Amino acid sequence: MQNKLLVTSSPHLRTRNDTAQLMRDVIVALIPALIAAVWVFGFRALLLTLISAGACVFFEWGFRKLLKRSNDITDFSAVVTGILLAFCVPVTLPVWMLVAGDFFAIVLVKQLFGGIGKNFMNPALAARAFLFSWPQSMNNWTEPRWYHSNFFTPGTADATTIATPLAFIGQGNLPENASIFDAVIGNIGGSMGEVSAVALLIGAGYLLWRRVIDWRIPASYLGTVAAITLLLPLGGLTRTDSLFWNLFSGGLILGAFFMAVDYTTCPVNPTAKIVYGVGCGVITAAIRAKGGYPEGVTYAILVMNAVSPLIDRYFPRKRFGEGGKRIPLRNITPDLLIGLLKKGLSAVRKNRMVVVLAIICAAAAIALGAVNSVTEKPISDNLRDKSEAAMREVFASSYYDEIEFDAARHPLVTRFYEADGGYVAEVAPNGFNGAVTLMVGICADEGNQDKYLTISGVAVVSHSETSGLGAEAQNPDWLAQFVGNRHSELSKDGGSIDALTGATITSRAVVSGVNAAIALVTDAENISGAASATEDQLAKEDVYAK
Amino acid sequence: MNNLFYGGIHPFDGKELTRYSPVKILPPPERLIVPFQMHIGAQAKPQVSPGEEVRLGQILGEINGAVSSYVHSPVSGKVAAVEERLHPNGRMELSVVIDNDGLDTPHESVCPTELPDPSDAGYSAAVVEVMRNAGIVGMGGAAFPGHFKLQSGIGKADTLIINAAECEPYITSDHRTLLEVPDEVLFGVRTLTRALRLDSAIIAIEENKDDAIKVLEAELRGASDIKLRVLPTRYPQGAEKQLIQSVTGRLVPPGKLPADVGCVVFNVYTAWSVWRAVCRGIPVIERVVTVSGPAVESPKNLLARMGTPVRNAIEEAGGLKAGVRKVLLGGPMMGNAIYNLDVPVIKGTNAIIALFPYQTREKDDNKCIHCGRCVSVCPMRLQPLYMYQNERADNLDALRRLNLNDCMECGSCTYICPGRVNLVQAFRSGKAKLRAATQ
């Protein structure tokens, strides 16, 4: 027995709480949000979360097996990554895309840097940023409880897409499709795990109570966003609306309590944690207010992840027994100030590289800002000229009055104008490579029954399709096929429009945009009490006519 | 009032195992091994040779310089050898091997000391002399020579703190001493207070020792020269700098001594040793050792002679249970693990603890997950995870910037680490690297 006594360095006691226990606590804390996700988005939410967690564990195990490294899937960290990634994508995301995200998170972000504790970015958020390579899939938000009675449906074909509350807030408007109560319980559009503020806060409370996370990062993060949105409300929002909607919609709560506090990628020193949280808050608020994208949490946290080691180094804790003496006001003399200045200068000299880098970054940012402010007006003028030319091209009229329409019912339409004897709609369907902006003219002269509610012309305003393939959509000869149609369909889908060679996706996009314009005009005519044809009826008539 | 020390942890304290067991005398064994190194500082100079007859309390080793201590014979008998023997620190150290004659015949130097009147100018020097001659060291475990600490505090210190925190799990030797001989401890405290030319002392005790607190309150009723300060239970409250911070709010600056912020800290057992040296004339030849831990059959508090093999103490406590993983000298947080039970009990051995693997929880595949728990529990406000990284990378400049040498190896970081990283071990090796680099 004596030979078996183990000799190691002290201490000889260790807490029961190991990495696996901490990760299990995080999983427990995510369960309320999972329940909320299943209630809001149906069975598919649970399915996707389980698939994502399973895929992460599989990739972690497989990669380490392949490299003959010690396997540690029992620490549950891959499960946490899988759940978190599932929580920050829409329920409509195809399964293969989610699994690709899991692969990116585990293999590229986590394991290639050495596994747990070594990655420099939050794997789930980096994978989310990666999945934005498919912007249309990542911005495909369904209405809450889209599954209606069909809870177990694994597909999302019946889902109606809606805009998230933040899409309205970012424009300075109040959300039209949700109340404050909806946002608190989660009855809104958004990523699977982010919608229910109350479920997330229950989980966050559990983590704080179990001391799995520290209060400093969430508090400084949420506090900063709250302060900025309260002081600088966007557009016509009241201060309280701005504060409330910014805090309770979008991924802020999920980000602050589950992502920004990710151990590996946040600082460990108390002051550094506050600096980090404030940084996350400022970037989030800035992206939401000024960015072309309604949500800012992902990129804010990723940017702060990258600078977290620097923050940790430059905001260390005070050494035990050193400094900390407060200088009484009357003792502040010129000599003292000069001494402080000298101290500061020597600190700058010591950290020259950081200072130089900061100056270069600041200069680059200022230069970018300057270029932007100089070119902003010419670019927007240019675009307006182009749009006006296209409007004249598709429907000749002496006037074009912009009128309002139901954006939630007609998500593809971006602008709508009334003209002399017709309408012009600007639509932006998603093509092969982002939005294709089209101008569609429609006759609405009731005196001319043959041409009533038919296309008078289609023009492409802007696109980023592949040259020689999708870009051929600009060809006036091809666009001329739409003229005179009520409902259009590609020939391969049983209609009359010949698809562009090698660019079916672009062709379908144009068709869907044109049909969306007709549907909107039909609505507009209905409201004004004219012909009572719905899109479906019109389509049927078209078929019967053939 | 609530200026507690920074950080800290709450390990399971296990004191229930022995807190109600009265101190039992462990009969001295046939053969004792008394090392010349039982304290911090220079090793004592051997004064005996093999074959010589020695008596209880006779000097075996002469004090060697200012920071050093005498070594006395714990029994009477015959010197069998003066040779290198395995020491609790794991190395071979020069020791006296004594064959006990079982008579405990005292040496003529063992007699009470007549101290001068406290108002007399020579009082402080006389107390210092008694501590020096009795070989009294810090009995809480660190074993820093007591007379040197007292000497350096005279005239500088405005606060005397008696350390009764006993924050290490399982250990109850100070607790039992306070319960069983409070008046003797208080005599020692008063002697030290007067030697420091102070009006009062503070006994700092953690609230988990409620029965000892009651006893002390009863003893101190009406007394104004000793104050009792009850502190919340938290490890490492009993570390010198942390205790000073908890009691006075003062922070001992890096590289400075407690006396530099006007504080002197003595352990309860040190105070009792002072009483014993003054009133009985007996030097440090035995001490209370808590033999405890779940892997010990019947945990006990034992009064053991210096040089008693650890094996004897464990056998007195019923032996070890099957499946024991570690046997420690000292507490589970800062004690030494031993592999050979023949090493002797020495002055700093306040406990012998035996643990099972479910408590020690070592893991080969340990990984830092950067959670920062080590930072939040560190009582010295260090950044253990970065110190560990830089130690592994041999980055000595970074180790200096991170103040590695401020680390007192309390083990809080390693205890709390969910990735089971051996932080303290790395810090010991890092300190050695720093020492090697400056030489």
Short mmCIF file of C-alpha atoms in Angstrom, two decimals, chain B residues 48-378:
data_model
loop_
_atom_site.label_atom_id
_atom_site.label_comp_id
_atom_site.label_asym_id
_atom_site.label_seq_id
_atom_site.Cartn_x
_atom_site.Cartn_y
_atom_site.Cartn_z
CA VAL B 48 26.24 15.88 19.68
CA SER B 49 28.06 12.86 18.40
CA PRO B 50 27.07 9.17 18.15
CA GLY B 51 27.18 7.25 21.40
CA GLU B 52 26.63 10.35 23.52
CA GLU B 53 23.96 10.30 26.25
CA VAL B 54 21.38 13.09 25.87
CA ARG B 55 18.64 14.32 28.16
CA LEU B 56 15.21 15.74 27.44
CA GLY B 57 15.56 19.41 26.45
CA GLN B 58 19.28 19.22 25.84
CA ILE B 59 20.55 21.18 22.85
CA LEU B 60 21.23 18.91 19.87
CA GLY B 61 21.81 21.68 17.34
CA GLU B 62 23.16 25.18 17.90
CA ILE B 63 21.46 28.24 16.41
CA ASN B 64 23.35 29.26 13.27
CA GLY B 65 22.98 33.00 12.56
CA ALA B 66 20.04 35.37 13.04
CA VAL B 67 17.46 33.49 11.00
CA SER B 68 17.87 30.02 12.48
CA SER B 69 16.82 28.04 15.53
CA TYR B 70 17.98 25.66 18.23
CA VAL B 71 17.10 21.98 18.08
CA HIS B 72 16.48 20.21 21.41
CA SER B 73 16.35 16.60 22.34
CA PRO B 74 12.69 15.45 22.62
CA VAL B 75 13.55 12.51 24.92
CA SER B 76 16.38 11.23 27.05
CA GLY B 77 18.55 8.44 25.71
CA LYS B 78 21.52 7.73 23.54
CA VAL B 79 22.54 9.20 20.18
CA ALA B 80 22.63 6.27 17.76
CA ALA B 81 23.78 8.21 14.73
CA VAL B 82 24.17 11.67 13.20
CA GLU B 83 23.48 11.08 9.55
CA GLU B 84 21.39 12.05 6.58
CA ARG B 85 17.82 10.82 6.84
CA LEU B 86 14.72 11.32 4.73
CA HIS B 87 13.11 14.64 5.67
CA PRO B 88 9.42 15.58 5.20
CA ASN B 89 10.53 17.93 2.41
CA GLY B 90 11.49 14.87 0.34
CA ARG B 91 15.27 15.40 0.54
CA MET B 92 17.92 13.81 2.72
CA GLU B 93 18.80 16.11 5.62
CA LEU B 94 21.31 15.76 8.44
CA SER B 95 19.49 14.35 11.48
CA VAL B 96 20.16 12.94 14.95
CA VAL B 97 18.90 9.42 15.51
CA ILE B 98 18.14 8.90 19.22
CA ASP B 99 17.44 5.64 21.04
CA ASN B 100 14.85 6.50 23.68
CA ASP B 101 15.56 5.23 27.20
CA GLY B 102 11.93 5.85 28.16
CA LEU B 103 12.84 7.83 31.30
CA ASP B 104 12.41 11.40 29.99
CA THR B 105 15.16 12.60 32.35
CA PRO B 106 15.20 16.38 31.97
CA HIS B 107 18.36 18.34 31.19
CA GLU B 108 19.45 20.90 33.80
CA SER B 109 18.59 23.76 31.44
CA VAL B 110 14.89 22.81 31.71
CA CYS B 111 13.64 25.20 34.37
CA PRO B 112 11.17 28.12 34.45
CA THR B 113 12.46 31.57 33.58
CA GLU B 114 12.00 34.52 35.91
CA LEU B 115 11.04 37.34 33.54
CA PRO B 116 11.74 40.94 34.68
CA ASP B 117 8.82 43.25 35.42
CA PRO B 118 7.03 44.31 32.19
CA SER B 119 7.81 47.97 32.96
CA ASP B 120 11.50 47.09 33.01
CA ALA B 121 13.50 48.08 29.93
CA GLY B 122 14.98 44.61 29.70
CA TYR B 123 11.63 42.80 29.44
CA SER B 124 11.46 42.66 25.62
CA ALA B 125 15.01 41.39 25.32
CA ALA B 126 14.30 38.74 27.95
CA VAL B 127 11.27 37.42 26.04
CA VAL B 128 13.24 37.38 22.79
CA GLU B 129 15.93 35.42 24.60
CA VAL B 130 13.43 32.87 25.95
CA MET B 131 11.94 32.32 22.49
CA ARG B 132 15.40 31.97 21.00
CA ASN B 133 16.61 29.49 23.61
CA ALA B 134 13.42 27.43 23.43
CA GLY B 135 13.70 27.07 19.66
CA ILE B 136 10.25 28.57 19.14
CA VAL B 137 9.33 28.99 15.48
CA GLY B 138 6.07 29.85 13.75
CA MET B 139 4.06 26.81 14.77
CA GLY B 140 1.31 27.36 12.18
CA GLY B 141 3.33 25.51 9.59
CA ALA B 142 5.72 28.05 8.10
CA ALA B 143 8.25 27.63 10.95
CA PHE B 144 9.82 31.09 10.72
CA PRO B 145 12.08 31.67 13.77
CA GLY B 146 9.90 33.39 16.40
CA HIS B 147 12.58 35.35 18.23
CA PHE B 148 13.63 37.06 14.99
CA LYS B 149 10.04 38.05 14.18
CA LEU B 150 9.49 39.42 17.69
CA GLN B 151 12.80 41.30 17.63
CA SER B 152 12.02 42.94 14.27
CA GLY B 153 8.56 43.97 15.51
CA ILE B 154 9.66 45.71 18.71
CA GLY B 155 9.22 49.47 18.37
CA LYS B 156 7.83 49.11 14.82
CA ALA B 157 4.59 47.25 15.39
CA ASP B 158 1.40 48.89 16.60
CA THR B 159 -0.72 45.74 16.24
CA LEU B 160 -0.18 42.21 17.45
CA ILE B 161 -2.41 39.64 15.78
CA ILE B 162 -2.73 36.14 17.17
CA ASN B 163 -3.57 33.81 14.29
CA ALA B 164 -6.32 31.40 15.29
CA ALA B 165 -7.87 31.30 11.82
CA GLU B 166 -6.71 27.76 11.10
CA CYS B 167 -8.19 27.99 7.64
CA GLU B 168 -6.72 24.77 6.22
CA PRO B 169 -9.27 21.94 5.97
CA TYR B 170 -9.16 19.06 8.50
CA ILE B 171 -6.68 20.69 10.92
CA THR B 172 -7.92 21.27 14.48
CA SER B 173 -4.69 21.40 16.48
CA ASP B 174 -4.94 25.14 17.25
CA HIS B 175 -8.67 24.78 17.85
CA ARG B 176 -8.14 22.03 20.44
CA THR B 177 -5.29 23.97 22.07
CA LEU B 178 -7.58 26.98 22.51
CA LEU B 179 -10.35 24.81 23.95
CA GLU B 180 -8.17 22.85 26.34
CA VAL B 181 -5.63 25.38 27.61
CA PRO B 182 -7.07 28.86 26.90
CA ASP B 183 -5.49 30.41 30.00
CA GLU B 184 -2.02 29.23 29.00
CA VAL B 185 -2.44 30.55 25.47
CA LEU B 186 -3.62 33.91 26.83
CA PHE B 187 -0.58 34.06 29.12
CA GLY B 188 1.62 33.63 26.05
CA VAL B 189 -0.33 36.31 24.18
CA ARG B 190 0.07 38.76 27.06
CA THR B 191 3.78 38.04 27.27
CA LEU B 192 4.18 38.78 23.56
CA THR B 193 2.00 41.94 23.82
CA ARG B 194 4.16 43.34 26.59
CA ALA B 195 7.36 42.38 24.81
CA LEU B 196 6.16 44.44 21.85
CA ARG B 197 5.36 47.36 24.21
CA LEU B 198 1.70 47.32 23.15
CA ASP B 199 -1.46 47.79 25.21
CA SER B 200 -3.47 45.11 23.49
CA ALA B 201 -3.46 42.19 21.07
CA ILE B 202 -6.10 40.89 18.69
CA ILE B 203 -6.97 37.20 18.48
CA ALA B 204 -8.34 36.56 14.97
CA ILE B 205 -10.51 33.46 14.75
CA GLU B 206 -12.82 32.09 12.06
CA GLU B 207 -16.48 31.78 12.94
CA ASN B 208 -16.57 28.00 12.38
CA LYS B 209 -14.80 27.52 15.75
CA ASP B 210 -17.85 28.61 17.72
CA ASP B 211 -17.04 26.60 20.87
CA ALA B 212 -13.52 28.07 21.06
CA ILE B 213 -15.00 31.54 20.56
CA LYS B 214 -17.32 30.96 23.54
CA VAL B 215 -14.44 29.76 25.71
CA LEU B 216 -12.30 32.76 24.79
CA GLU B 217 -15.16 35.20 25.36
CA ALA B 218 -15.61 33.75 28.83
CA GLU B 219 -11.89 33.96 29.56
CA LEU B 220 -11.65 37.52 28.27
CA ARG B 221 -14.71 38.91 30.04
CA GLY B 222 -13.70 42.25 31.49
CA ALA B 223 -10.23 42.13 29.98
CA SER B 224 -9.19 45.04 27.77
CA ASP B 225 -5.72 43.89 26.77
CA ILE B 226 -6.88 41.16 24.36
CA LYS B 227 -9.61 41.65 21.77
CA LEU B 228 -11.33 38.85 19.93
CA ARG B 229 -12.00 39.33 16.21
CA VAL B 230 -14.35 36.77 14.66
CA LEU B 231 -13.88 36.48 10.89
CA PRO B 232 -16.03 34.74 8.27
CA THR B 233 -14.62 31.37 7.32
CA ARG B 234 -12.63 31.50 4.11
CA TYR B 235 -9.34 30.04 2.89
CA PRO B 236 -6.51 31.36 3.01
CA GLN B 237 -7.50 33.66 5.86
CA GLY B 238 -4.63 32.40 8.00
CA ALA B 239 -1.95 33.45 5.52
CA GLU B 240 -0.02 36.27 7.18
CA LYS B 241 -0.65 39.04 4.63
CA GLN B 242 -4.29 38.02 4.23
CA LEU B 243 -4.90 37.94 7.99
CA ILE B 244 -3.39 41.43 8.33
CA GLN B 245 -5.66 42.63 5.52
CA SER B 246 -8.76 41.04 7.08
CA VAL B 247 -8.05 42.39 10.55
CA THR B 248 -6.58 45.84 9.85
CA GLY B 249 -7.26 46.54 6.18
CA ARG B 250 -3.54 47.16 5.65
CA LEU B 251 -1.74 45.68 2.64
CA VAL B 252 1.83 44.52 3.05
CA PRO B 253 3.66 45.96 0.01
CA PRO B 254 5.52 43.57 -2.31
CA GLY B 255 8.86 42.49 -0.86
CA LYS B 256 8.08 44.00 2.56
CA LEU B 257 7.45 42.38 5.91
CA PRO B 258 4.35 42.64 8.12
CA ALA B 259 6.40 44.82 10.52
CA ASP B 260 6.64 47.42 7.72
CA VAL B 261 2.89 48.03 8.04
CA GLY B 262 3.11 47.89 11.83
CA CYS B 263 1.86 44.33 12.31
CA VAL B 264 3.27 41.22 13.93
CA VAL B 265 1.41 37.92 13.61
CA PHE B 266 1.96 34.89 15.87
CA ASN B 267 0.16 31.60 15.79
CA VAL B 268 -1.92 30.34 18.74
CA TYR B 269 0.40 27.42 19.20
CA THR B 270 3.42 29.74 19.16
CA ALA B 271 1.82 31.74 21.98
CA TRP B 272 1.25 28.52 23.93
CA SER B 273 4.89 27.50 23.32
CA VAL B 274 5.93 30.85 24.83
CA TRP B 275 3.90 30.04 27.96
CA ARG B 276 5.52 26.64 28.15
CA ALA B 277 9.03 28.00 27.72
CA VAL B 278 8.51 30.75 30.33
CA CYS B 279 6.50 28.91 32.99
CA ARG B 280 7.77 25.34 32.55
CA GLY B 281 11.15 25.96 30.94
CA ILE B 282 10.39 23.30 28.32
CA PRO B 283 11.63 24.07 24.79
CA VAL B 284 9.80 22.96 21.63
CA ILE B 285 10.09 19.19 21.90
CA GLU B 286 6.54 18.17 21.09
CA ARG B 287 3.46 19.54 19.41
CA VAL B 288 -0.22 18.81 18.75
CA VAL B 289 -0.66 17.02 15.44
CA THR B 290 -4.07 16.46 13.88
CA VAL B 291 -4.12 13.02 12.28
CA SER B 292 -7.17 13.17 10.07
CA GLY B 293 -8.74 12.80 6.67
CA PRO B 294 -11.28 10.30 5.36
CA ALA B 295 -8.54 7.73 4.67
CA VAL B 296 -7.56 7.53 8.36
CA GLU B 297 -9.42 4.90 10.40
CA SER B 298 -10.05 6.93 13.55
CA PRO B 299 -8.93 10.56 13.25
CA LYS B 300 -7.39 12.08 16.39
CA ASN B 301 -5.43 14.95 17.81
CA LEU B 302 -2.13 13.70 19.20
CA LEU B 303 0.62 15.32 21.23
CA ALA B 304 3.70 13.95 19.48
CA ARG B 305 7.40 14.40 20.22
CA MET B 306 9.59 15.91 17.52
CA GLY B 307 11.22 13.13 15.54
CA THR B 308 8.37 10.63 15.98
CA PRO B 309 7.95 8.77 12.70
CA VAL B 310 4.69 9.65 10.95
CA ARG B 311 3.93 5.91 10.87
CA ASN B 312 3.58 5.81 14.67
CA ALA B 313 1.11 8.69 14.68
CA ILE B 314 -0.96 7.09 11.93
CA GLU B 315 -0.98 3.73 13.72
CA GLU B 316 -2.17 5.46 16.90
CA ALA B 317 -5.06 6.80 14.80
CA GLY B 318 -6.00 3.30 13.63
CA GLY B 319 -3.93 3.19 10.45
CA LEU B 320 -4.78 4.01 6.87
CA LYS B 321 -7.79 2.75 4.96
CA ALA B 322 -7.39 0.74 1.76
CA GLY B 323 -7.36 2.90 -1.37
CA VAL B 324 -5.60 5.86 0.22
CA ARG B 325 -4.10 8.13 -2.43
CA LYS B 326 -1.99 10.68 -0.60
CA VAL B 327 -0.53 11.17 2.85
CA LEU B 328 0.27 14.79 3.64
CA LEU B 329 2.25 16.60 6.28
CA GLY B 330 0.44 19.84 6.91
CA GLY B 331 -2.92 20.81 5.50
CA PRO B 332 -4.34 19.60 2.20
CA MET B 333 -3.87 23.01 0.60
CA MET B 334 -0.24 23.75 1.40
CA GLY B 335 1.12 20.56 2.93
CA ASN B 336 3.73 18.20 1.51
CA ALA B 337 2.81 14.83 0.08
CA ILE B 338 5.05 12.04 1.35
CA TYR B 339 5.66 8.55 0.01
CA ASN B 340 7.53 7.12 2.98
CA LEU B 341 5.83 7.01 6.38
CA ASP B 342 9.18 6.84 8.22
CA VAL B 343 9.77 10.60 7.97
CA PRO B 344 9.60 12.37 11.35
CA VAL B 345 7.15 14.86 12.82
CA ILE B 346 8.91 18.27 12.94
CA LYS B 347 8.08 21.71 14.38
CA GLY B 348 5.87 22.79 11.49
CA THR B 349 3.91 19.51 11.28
CA ASN B 350 0.50 20.65 12.46
CA ALA B 351 -1.29 17.78 10.74
CA ILE B 352 -0.98 14.42 9.05
CA ILE B 353 -3.78 14.06 6.50
CA ALA B 354 -4.67 11.05 4.38
CA LEU B 355 -6.87 11.57 1.34
CA PHE B 356 -8.73 9.43 -1.21
CA PRO B 357 -8.48 9.96 -5.00
CA TYR B 358 -12.02 11.36 -5.17
CA GLN B 359 -10.73 14.38 -3.26
CA THR B 360 -7.39 14.91 -4.93
CA ARG B 361 -8.83 14.68 -8.47
CA GLU B 362 -5.60 14.80 -10.45
CA LYS B 363 -5.98 14.65 -14.21
CA ASP B 364 -3.23 14.03 -16.75
CA ASP B 365 -5.09 15.60 -19.62
CA ASN B 366 -5.51 18.99 -17.98
CA LYS B 367 -6.50 21.99 -20.03
CA CYS B 368 -6.89 25.67 -19.26
CA ILE B 369 -10.25 26.86 -20.57
CA HIS B 370 -9.41 30.49 -19.76
CA CYS B 371 -12.37 30.79 -17.40
CA GLY B 372 -10.56 33.23 -15.12
CA ARG B 373 -11.62 31.56 -11.85
CA CYS B 374 -7.98 31.45 -10.76
CA VAL B 375 -7.84 35.23 -11.17
CA SER B 376 -10.94 35.83 -9.12
CA VAL B 377 -9.86 33.61 -6.20
CA CYS B 378 -6.21 34.71 -6.03
#
